Coordinates of C-alpha atoms in Angstrom, one line a residue:
M9 CA -0.7 -38.6 94.8
S10 CA 1.1 -36.2 92.3
Y11 CA 3.9 -36.7 89.9
N12 CA 6.8 -34.5 89.1
I13 CA 6.8 -34.3 85.3
K14 CA 10.5 -33.5 85.2
N15 CA 11.4 -36.8 86.9
I16 CA 9.5 -39.0 84.5
K17 CA 12.0 -40.8 82.3
N18 CA 9.6 -42.7 80.3
E19 CA 10.1 -41.0 76.9
N20 CA 7.1 -42.8 75.5
F21 CA 4.9 -41.5 78.3
K22 CA 6.4 -38.1 78.0
E23 CA 5.7 -38.2 74.3
L24 CA 2.2 -39.2 74.7
N25 CA 1.2 -36.9 77.5
L26 CA 3.1 -33.8 77.0
I27 CA 2.5 -33.1 73.4
P28 CA -0.7 -31.1 73.0
R29 CA -3.6 -33.1 71.7
E30 CA -4.4 -30.8 68.9
V31 CA -0.9 -31.4 67.5
K32 CA -1.5 -35.1 67.3
I33 CA -4.7 -34.8 65.4
K34 CA -4.0 -34.0 61.7
K35 CA -6.7 -31.8 60.2
K36 CA -7.8 -32.6 56.7
R37 CA -7.0 -29.9 54.1
K38 CA -9.9 -28.4 52.2
F39 CA -9.4 -27.5 48.5
N40 CA -11.4 -24.5 47.4
I41 CA -12.1 -25.1 43.7
P42 CA -12.6 -21.8 41.8
I43 CA -16.0 -22.7 40.5
I44 CA -16.9 -19.2 39.3
P45 CA -13.8 -18.5 37.1
I46 CA -14.1 -22.0 35.4
T47 CA -17.8 -21.5 34.8
A48 CA -17.1 -18.0 33.3
F49 CA -14.4 -19.5 31.0
I50 CA -16.8 -22.2 29.8
I51 CA -19.5 -19.6 29.1
V52 CA -17.1 -17.5 27.1
L53 CA -15.8 -20.5 25.2
V54 CA -19.3 -21.6 24.3
F55 CA -20.2 -18.1 23.2
V56 CA -17.0 -17.7 21.1
L57 CA -17.5 -21.1 19.4
G58 CA -21.2 -20.3 18.8
F59 CA -20.4 -17.0 17.3
Q60 CA -17.7 -18.6 15.1
A61 CA -20.1 -21.3 14.0
F62 CA -22.7 -18.7 13.1
S63 CA -20.1 -16.6 11.2
Y64 CA -18.9 -19.6 9.3
K65 CA -22.4 -20.5 8.3
K66 CA -22.9 -17.0 7.1
L67 CA -19.6 -17.0 5.2
V68 CA -20.5 -20.2 3.3
S69 CA -24.0 -18.9 2.6
N70 CA -22.7 -15.6 1.2
F71 CA -20.1 -17.3 -0.9
K72 CA -22.8 -19.5 -2.5
G73 CA -24.9 -16.5 -3.1
Y74 CA -22.1 -14.7 -5.0
F75 CA -21.2 -17.9 -6.9
D76 CA -24.8 -18.7 -7.8
S77 CA -25.2 -15.1 -9.1
S78 CA -22.2 -15.6 -11.3
N79 CA -20.2 -13.0 -9.4
Y80 CA -17.2 -15.2 -9.4
A81 CA -14.5 -12.6 -8.6
E82 CA -16.5 -11.3 -5.7
A83 CA -17.1 -14.9 -4.5
N84 CA -13.4 -15.7 -4.6
N85 CA -12.4 -12.4 -2.9
Y86 CA -14.9 -12.9 -0.2
L87 CA -13.7 -16.4 0.5
V88 CA -10.1 -15.3 0.7
T89 CA -10.5 -12.2 2.8
E90 CA -13.3 -13.2 5.3
G91 CA -13.1 -15.4 8.3
N92 CA -9.4 -16.1 8.2
F93 CA -9.3 -16.7 12.0
N94 CA -12.4 -18.8 12.0
L95 CA -11.8 -22.3 13.4
F96 CA -14.7 -23.8 11.5
K97 CA -13.5 -22.3 8.2
A98 CA -10.1 -24.0 8.8
L99 CA -11.7 -27.4 9.6
F100 CA -14.8 -27.6 7.4
L101 CA -14.5 -25.3 4.4
K102 CA -12.9 -27.7 2.0
N103 CA -15.4 -30.4 2.6
D104 CA -18.3 -28.0 2.4
L105 CA -17.1 -26.5 -0.9
E106 CA -16.6 -30.0 -2.3
G107 CA -20.2 -30.9 -1.5
Y108 CA -21.4 -27.6 -2.9
F109 CA -19.4 -27.9 -6.1
R110 CA -20.5 -31.5 -6.7
T111 CA -24.1 -30.5 -6.4
K112 CA -23.4 -27.6 -8.7
A113 CA -21.8 -29.9 -11.3
N114 CA -24.8 -32.2 -11.2
S115 CA -27.1 -29.3 -11.6
I116 CA -25.2 -28.0 -14.6
K117 CA -25.3 -31.5 -16.2
E118 CA -29.1 -31.6 -15.9
H119 CA -29.5 -28.1 -17.3
V120 CA -27.3 -28.9 -20.3
N121 CA -29.2 -32.1 -21.0
L122 CA -32.5 -30.2 -20.8
N123 CA -31.1 -27.4 -23.1
E124 CA -31.7 -25.0 -20.3
L125 CA -28.0 -24.0 -20.2
T126 CA -25.8 -23.5 -23.3
P127 CA -22.4 -25.3 -23.5
D128 CA -20.6 -22.0 -23.3
E129 CA -22.4 -21.1 -20.1
A130 CA -21.8 -24.5 -18.6
L131 CA -18.1 -24.3 -19.5
L132 CA -17.8 -21.0 -17.8
V133 CA -19.2 -22.3 -14.6
M134 CA -17.1 -25.5 -14.8
N135 CA -13.9 -23.5 -15.3
E136 CA -14.7 -21.4 -12.3
I137 CA -15.3 -24.5 -10.2
N138 CA -12.0 -26.0 -11.4
R139 CA -10.1 -22.9 -10.3
Y140 CA -10.6 -23.9 -6.7
N141 CA -8.8 -27.3 -7.2
I142 CA -11.1 -29.1 -4.9
I143 CA -12.7 -31.5 -7.4
T144 CA -11.4 -32.4 -10.9
N145 CA -12.8 -34.1 -14.0
S146 CA -10.7 -37.2 -13.2
T147 CA -12.2 -37.6 -9.7
D148 CA -15.8 -36.6 -10.1
K149 CA -18.2 -38.3 -12.5
S150 CA -20.5 -35.4 -12.7
L151 CA -17.8 -33.2 -13.9
S152 CA -16.6 -35.6 -16.6
V153 CA -20.2 -36.2 -17.8
T154 CA -20.7 -32.4 -18.0
S155 CA -17.4 -32.1 -19.8
D156 CA -18.6 -34.6 -22.4
N157 CA -21.6 -32.4 -23.2
I158 CA -19.5 -29.2 -23.7
T159 CA -17.5 -28.4 -26.8
D160 CA -14.6 -26.0 -27.1
N161 CA -15.5 -24.8 -30.6
T162 CA -17.1 -21.5 -29.7
P163 CA -15.1 -18.3 -29.3
L164 CA -16.0 -17.9 -25.7
A165 CA -14.9 -21.5 -24.9
K166 CA -11.6 -21.0 -26.8
G167 CA -11.0 -17.7 -24.9
I168 CA -11.7 -19.4 -21.6
I169 CA -9.3 -22.2 -22.4
A170 CA -6.6 -19.7 -23.4
F171 CA -7.2 -17.7 -20.2
N172 CA -6.9 -20.8 -18.0
K173 CA -3.6 -21.6 -19.7
N174 CA -2.4 -18.1 -18.7
N175 CA -2.2 -17.1 -22.4
F176 CA -3.9 -13.8 -21.5
E177 CA -3.1 -11.8 -24.6
E178 CA -4.4 -14.6 -26.8
A179 CA -7.5 -14.8 -24.7
L180 CA -8.0 -11.0 -24.7
S181 CA -7.8 -11.0 -28.5
I182 CA -10.5 -13.7 -28.7
F183 CA -12.8 -12.1 -26.2
N184 CA -12.5 -8.7 -27.9
A185 CA -13.6 -10.3 -31.2
I186 CA -16.9 -11.5 -29.7
P187 CA -19.6 -9.0 -31.0
S188 CA -21.9 -7.2 -28.6
S189 CA -24.8 -9.0 -30.3
D190 CA -23.6 -12.3 -29.1
K191 CA -25.5 -13.7 -26.1
N192 CA -22.2 -14.3 -24.3
S193 CA -20.9 -10.8 -24.9
G194 CA -21.4 -9.9 -21.2
T195 CA -19.3 -12.8 -20.1
A196 CA -16.7 -11.9 -22.7
L197 CA -16.5 -8.4 -21.4
D198 CA -15.9 -9.7 -17.9
Y199 CA -13.1 -11.8 -19.2
V200 CA -11.6 -8.8 -21.1
V201 CA -11.3 -7.0 -17.7
K202 CA -9.7 -10.1 -16.1
C203 CA -7.2 -10.5 -19.0
K204 CA -6.1 -6.9 -18.8
E205 CA -5.6 -7.2 -15.0
K206 CA -3.5 -10.3 -15.5
I207 CA -1.4 -8.8 -18.3
K208 CA -0.8 -5.6 -16.3
E209 CA 0.1 -7.7 -13.2
S210 CA 2.7 -9.7 -15.2
L211 CA 4.0 -6.6 -16.9
L212 CA 4.6 -4.8 -13.6
T213 CA 6.4 -7.8 -12.2
T214 CA 8.8 -7.9 -15.2
V215 CA 9.3 -4.2 -15.1
K216 CA 10.2 -4.4 -11.4
E217 CA 12.9 -7.0 -12.3
K218 CA 14.3 -4.8 -15.1
Q219 CA 14.3 -1.8 -12.8
S220 CA 16.1 -3.6 -10.1
I221 CA 19.1 -4.3 -12.4
E222 CA 18.9 -0.8 -13.9
H223 CA 17.7 -1.9 -17.3
F224 CA 15.5 1.2 -17.5
T225 CA 15.2 1.4 -21.3
E226 CA 14.1 -2.2 -21.6
A227 CA 11.5 -1.6 -18.9
I228 CA 10.2 1.6 -20.6
N229 CA 10.0 -0.2 -24.0
L230 CA 8.2 -3.1 -22.4
I231 CA 5.5 -0.9 -20.9
E232 CA 5.1 1.3 -24.0
S233 CA 4.6 -1.9 -26.1
K234 CA 1.6 -2.7 -24.0
L235 CA 0.0 0.7 -23.4
S236 CA -2.4 0.5 -26.4
L237 CA -3.3 -3.0 -25.4
L238 CA -4.2 -1.8 -21.9
D239 CA -6.1 1.3 -22.9
N240 CA -3.2 3.7 -22.0
D241 CA -3.5 2.7 -18.4
K242 CA -2.7 5.8 -16.2
E243 CA -0.6 3.8 -13.7
L244 CA 1.5 2.4 -16.5
A245 CA 1.9 5.8 -18.1
S246 CA 3.0 7.2 -14.8
K247 CA 5.5 4.3 -14.4
V248 CA 7.1 5.2 -17.7
D249 CA 7.6 8.8 -16.5
E250 CA 9.2 7.5 -13.3
L251 CA 11.5 5.1 -15.2
K252 CA 12.6 7.9 -17.6
K253 CA 13.5 10.1 -14.7
L254 CA 15.5 7.2 -13.1
R255 CA 17.3 6.6 -16.4
E256 CA 18.1 10.2 -16.7
D257 CA 19.5 10.3 -13.2
Y258 CA 21.5 7.1 -13.8
N259 CA 23.0 8.4 -17.0
K260 CA 24.0 11.7 -15.3
S261 CA 25.8 9.7 -12.6
N262 CA 27.4 7.4 -15.1
P263 CA 28.8 9.6 -18.0
S264 CA 30.4 6.6 -19.8
T265 CA 27.2 4.7 -19.8
S266 CA 25.3 7.8 -21.1
S267 CA 27.8 8.2 -23.9
A268 CA 27.6 4.5 -24.8
V269 CA 23.8 4.6 -24.8
E270 CA 23.8 7.6 -27.1
S271 CA 26.3 6.0 -29.4
S272 CA 24.3 2.7 -29.5
A273 CA 21.1 4.6 -30.3
K274 CA 22.8 6.4 -33.2
I275 CA 24.2 3.1 -34.6
V276 CA 20.8 1.4 -34.4
S277 CA 19.1 4.4 -36.0
A278 CA 21.6 4.6 -38.9
I279 CA 22.5 1.0 -39.7
N280 CA 21.4 -0.8 -42.9
T281 CA 23.0 -3.2 -45.3
E282 CA 24.3 -0.5 -47.5
N283 CA 26.2 1.6 -44.9
I284 CA 27.6 -1.3 -42.8
N285 CA 31.2 -0.2 -43.6
T286 CA 30.7 3.5 -42.8
L287 CA 29.9 3.4 -39.1
G288 CA 33.2 2.2 -37.7
L289 CA 31.6 -0.9 -36.3
Q290 CA 33.9 -3.1 -34.3
S291 CA 33.5 -6.6 -32.9
S292 CA 35.6 -8.8 -30.6
S293 CA 35.6 -11.5 -33.2
N294 CA 35.9 -11.6 -37.0
Y295 CA 32.1 -11.8 -37.1
L296 CA 29.4 -9.1 -36.9
L297 CA 25.7 -9.9 -36.6
Y298 CA 22.9 -7.5 -37.8
V299 CA 19.3 -8.5 -37.3
D300 CA 16.8 -6.5 -39.4
T301 CA 13.3 -7.0 -37.9
N302 CA 11.7 -5.4 -40.9
S303 CA 13.0 -8.0 -43.4
Q304 CA 13.1 -10.7 -40.7
L305 CA 16.7 -11.6 -41.6
T306 CA 19.8 -12.2 -39.5
H307 CA 22.8 -11.0 -41.5
I308 CA 26.2 -12.6 -40.8
Y309 CA 29.3 -10.5 -41.7
K310 CA 32.9 -11.5 -41.6
G311 CA 35.9 -9.1 -41.6
S312 CA 36.8 -6.1 -39.4
S313 CA 35.9 -2.5 -38.9
N314 CA 34.7 -0.8 -42.1
N315 CA 35.7 -3.9 -44.0
W316 CA 32.8 -6.2 -43.4
S317 CA 31.6 -8.7 -46.0
L318 CA 28.2 -10.4 -46.0
F319 CA 28.8 -14.1 -45.3
K320 CA 25.2 -15.3 -45.2
S321 CA 21.7 -14.2 -44.3
L322 CA 19.4 -16.4 -42.2
K323 CA 15.7 -16.2 -42.3
C324 CA 14.5 -15.6 -38.8
S325 CA 11.4 -14.8 -36.7
T326 CA 11.6 -12.1 -34.1
G327 CA 9.1 -11.1 -31.3
K328 CA 5.4 -10.7 -32.3
E329 CA 3.4 -7.7 -31.4
G330 CA 3.4 -7.1 -27.7
S331 CA 6.5 -9.2 -27.2
E332 CA 8.9 -7.4 -29.6
T333 CA 12.6 -8.2 -29.7
P334 CA 14.4 -5.2 -28.1
S335 CA 16.4 -3.1 -30.5
G336 CA 20.0 -2.2 -29.5
V337 CA 23.6 -3.1 -29.6
Y338 CA 24.6 -6.3 -27.8
T339 CA 27.3 -9.0 -27.5
I340 CA 27.0 -12.7 -27.7
K341 CA 27.1 -14.3 -24.2
N342 CA 26.2 -17.8 -23.1
R343 CA 25.0 -20.8 -25.0
D344 CA 23.7 -24.4 -24.6
T345 CA 21.9 -27.1 -26.6
W346 CA 18.5 -27.0 -25.0
F347 CA 16.1 -25.0 -22.9
F348 CA 12.4 -25.5 -22.0
S349 CA 10.0 -22.8 -20.8
K350 CA 7.1 -24.0 -18.6
K351 CA 5.5 -20.6 -19.0
F352 CA 5.1 -21.0 -22.8
N353 CA 5.2 -24.8 -22.7
Q354 CA 7.8 -25.0 -25.4
G355 CA 11.6 -25.1 -25.7
G356 CA 14.4 -24.5 -28.2
K357 CA 17.6 -26.1 -29.3
Y358 CA 21.1 -24.6 -29.8
W359 CA 20.3 -21.3 -27.9
V360 CA 22.8 -18.4 -27.9
Q361 CA 22.2 -15.6 -25.4
F362 CA 22.6 -12.0 -26.2
D363 CA 20.7 -10.2 -23.4
G364 CA 19.1 -11.8 -20.3
D365 CA 16.3 -14.1 -21.4
Y366 CA 16.6 -13.0 -25.0
L367 CA 18.2 -15.7 -27.2
F368 CA 18.8 -17.0 -30.7
H369 CA 17.4 -20.5 -30.9
S370 CA 15.8 -23.1 -33.1
L371 CA 12.2 -23.4 -34.1
P372 CA 10.2 -24.1 -30.9
F373 CA 9.9 -27.8 -29.7
A374 CA 7.6 -29.6 -27.4
E375 CA 9.1 -31.0 -24.1
D376 CA 9.9 -34.3 -25.8
Q377 CA 12.5 -32.4 -27.9
K378 CA 11.2 -34.1 -31.0
T379 CA 8.0 -32.3 -31.9
I380 CA 8.2 -28.9 -33.6
V381 CA 5.2 -26.9 -32.3
D382 CA 5.5 -23.9 -34.7
Y383 CA 7.3 -23.7 -38.1
T384 CA 6.9 -20.0 -38.6
L385 CA 9.9 -18.1 -40.0
G386 CA 10.1 -14.8 -42.0
E387 CA 7.5 -13.0 -39.8
P388 CA 7.3 -11.9 -36.2
A389 CA 6.0 -14.9 -34.2
S390 CA 8.3 -15.5 -31.1
H391 CA 7.9 -14.4 -27.5
G392 CA 10.9 -12.0 -27.9
C393 CA 13.7 -14.3 -28.9
I394 CA 15.1 -14.6 -32.4
R395 CA 14.0 -17.9 -33.9
L396 CA 16.0 -19.7 -36.6
S397 CA 15.7 -23.0 -38.4
L398 CA 17.2 -25.9 -36.6
E399 CA 20.1 -26.0 -39.1
D400 CA 20.8 -22.3 -38.9
S401 CA 20.6 -22.2 -35.1
K402 CA 23.2 -25.0 -34.9
W403 CA 25.5 -23.2 -37.3
L404 CA 25.2 -20.0 -35.1
Y405 CA 25.8 -22.1 -32.0
D406 CA 28.9 -23.8 -33.5
N407 CA 30.5 -20.8 -35.2
I408 CA 29.8 -17.4 -33.6
P409 CA 32.3 -16.7 -30.8
T410 CA 31.3 -15.2 -27.4
D411 CA 31.6 -11.4 -27.3
T412 CA 30.7 -11.1 -31.0
K413 CA 28.9 -7.8 -31.6
L414 CA 25.1 -8.0 -32.5
I415 CA 23.0 -5.1 -33.7
I416 CA 19.2 -5.4 -33.7
K417 CA 17.1 -2.8 -35.5

């Protein structure tokens, strides 16, 4: 007996028998894992990490070699320039250096105690360690014990202390005074080079600032004041020539400025206390100030053009060698009762500005505003400002109007 499929109304039956069998059976999907690429990636990763680990180990070893050989500049430069993309350097360098420096400090202590290392030599190494700011005397017993065994009475020690305080010119003077017969002369010569590099670096930074505001003469004077100190450095001498050309071009494009500069130069060259009333000097107030750096006196005049009378003369202290107060014609600008310079670790009271960072101010005070750190007057001793007694600086602050003319010779 046969059935006509079309006449079958049983939908369930139809569904069961007319749908192909292979459709009803769901096949399991197979996931093909890319084993070869993953394996290759793991191999490459292991190789890269292994190579970085090897490179890092070599970096630390080479650094220690430089440092142990007292090639401190090379050690620092190597550490800064090599392996900057090394993962192990980023993760482990600080801890590894800390361990190395602690061991080094203990070794120094032992050598000092056994008289196998001089205090100067020990101080030199300790200062190099401290420059990395990884361990300090306050956190490491070996450092503090070593420090107890080291005095700062020797010239080399004093020079290193000045260098670490960024007093590079003072340090240079100390190192230069150490004779070649001294057992530490080699170290002193190394520091002489470092001092000159630091002085030059700071000088060029300041000169760049002066150049950016077109203070070409100040920049030139600043470099020329340091040339002998820096052995007539060729780069600095070339910079002077460049600045002179820039000044010449600037003056050509600014005739009024050129005329004013020439006039100011003539005034500075000619002025003295005898001819004050023959130069046609004018001031925006009834005061005129004249600073004579030779006599270290600030003369205060009252009156008007060609009718100036000396009112008082104040003993002062202008810039010492290498930091000379700039000569020129200026006007009094801003003023305030206190400033503090972190660079020089001292401040001054009753300051009166006449050109940028150049001021009249009191004797230098410590940050507590109570302790006078230097009583010098009557001879060049400042960092470029014009130093007065506390009483005289307050008088100037209280009495000399803004825009009063000032001449420094």
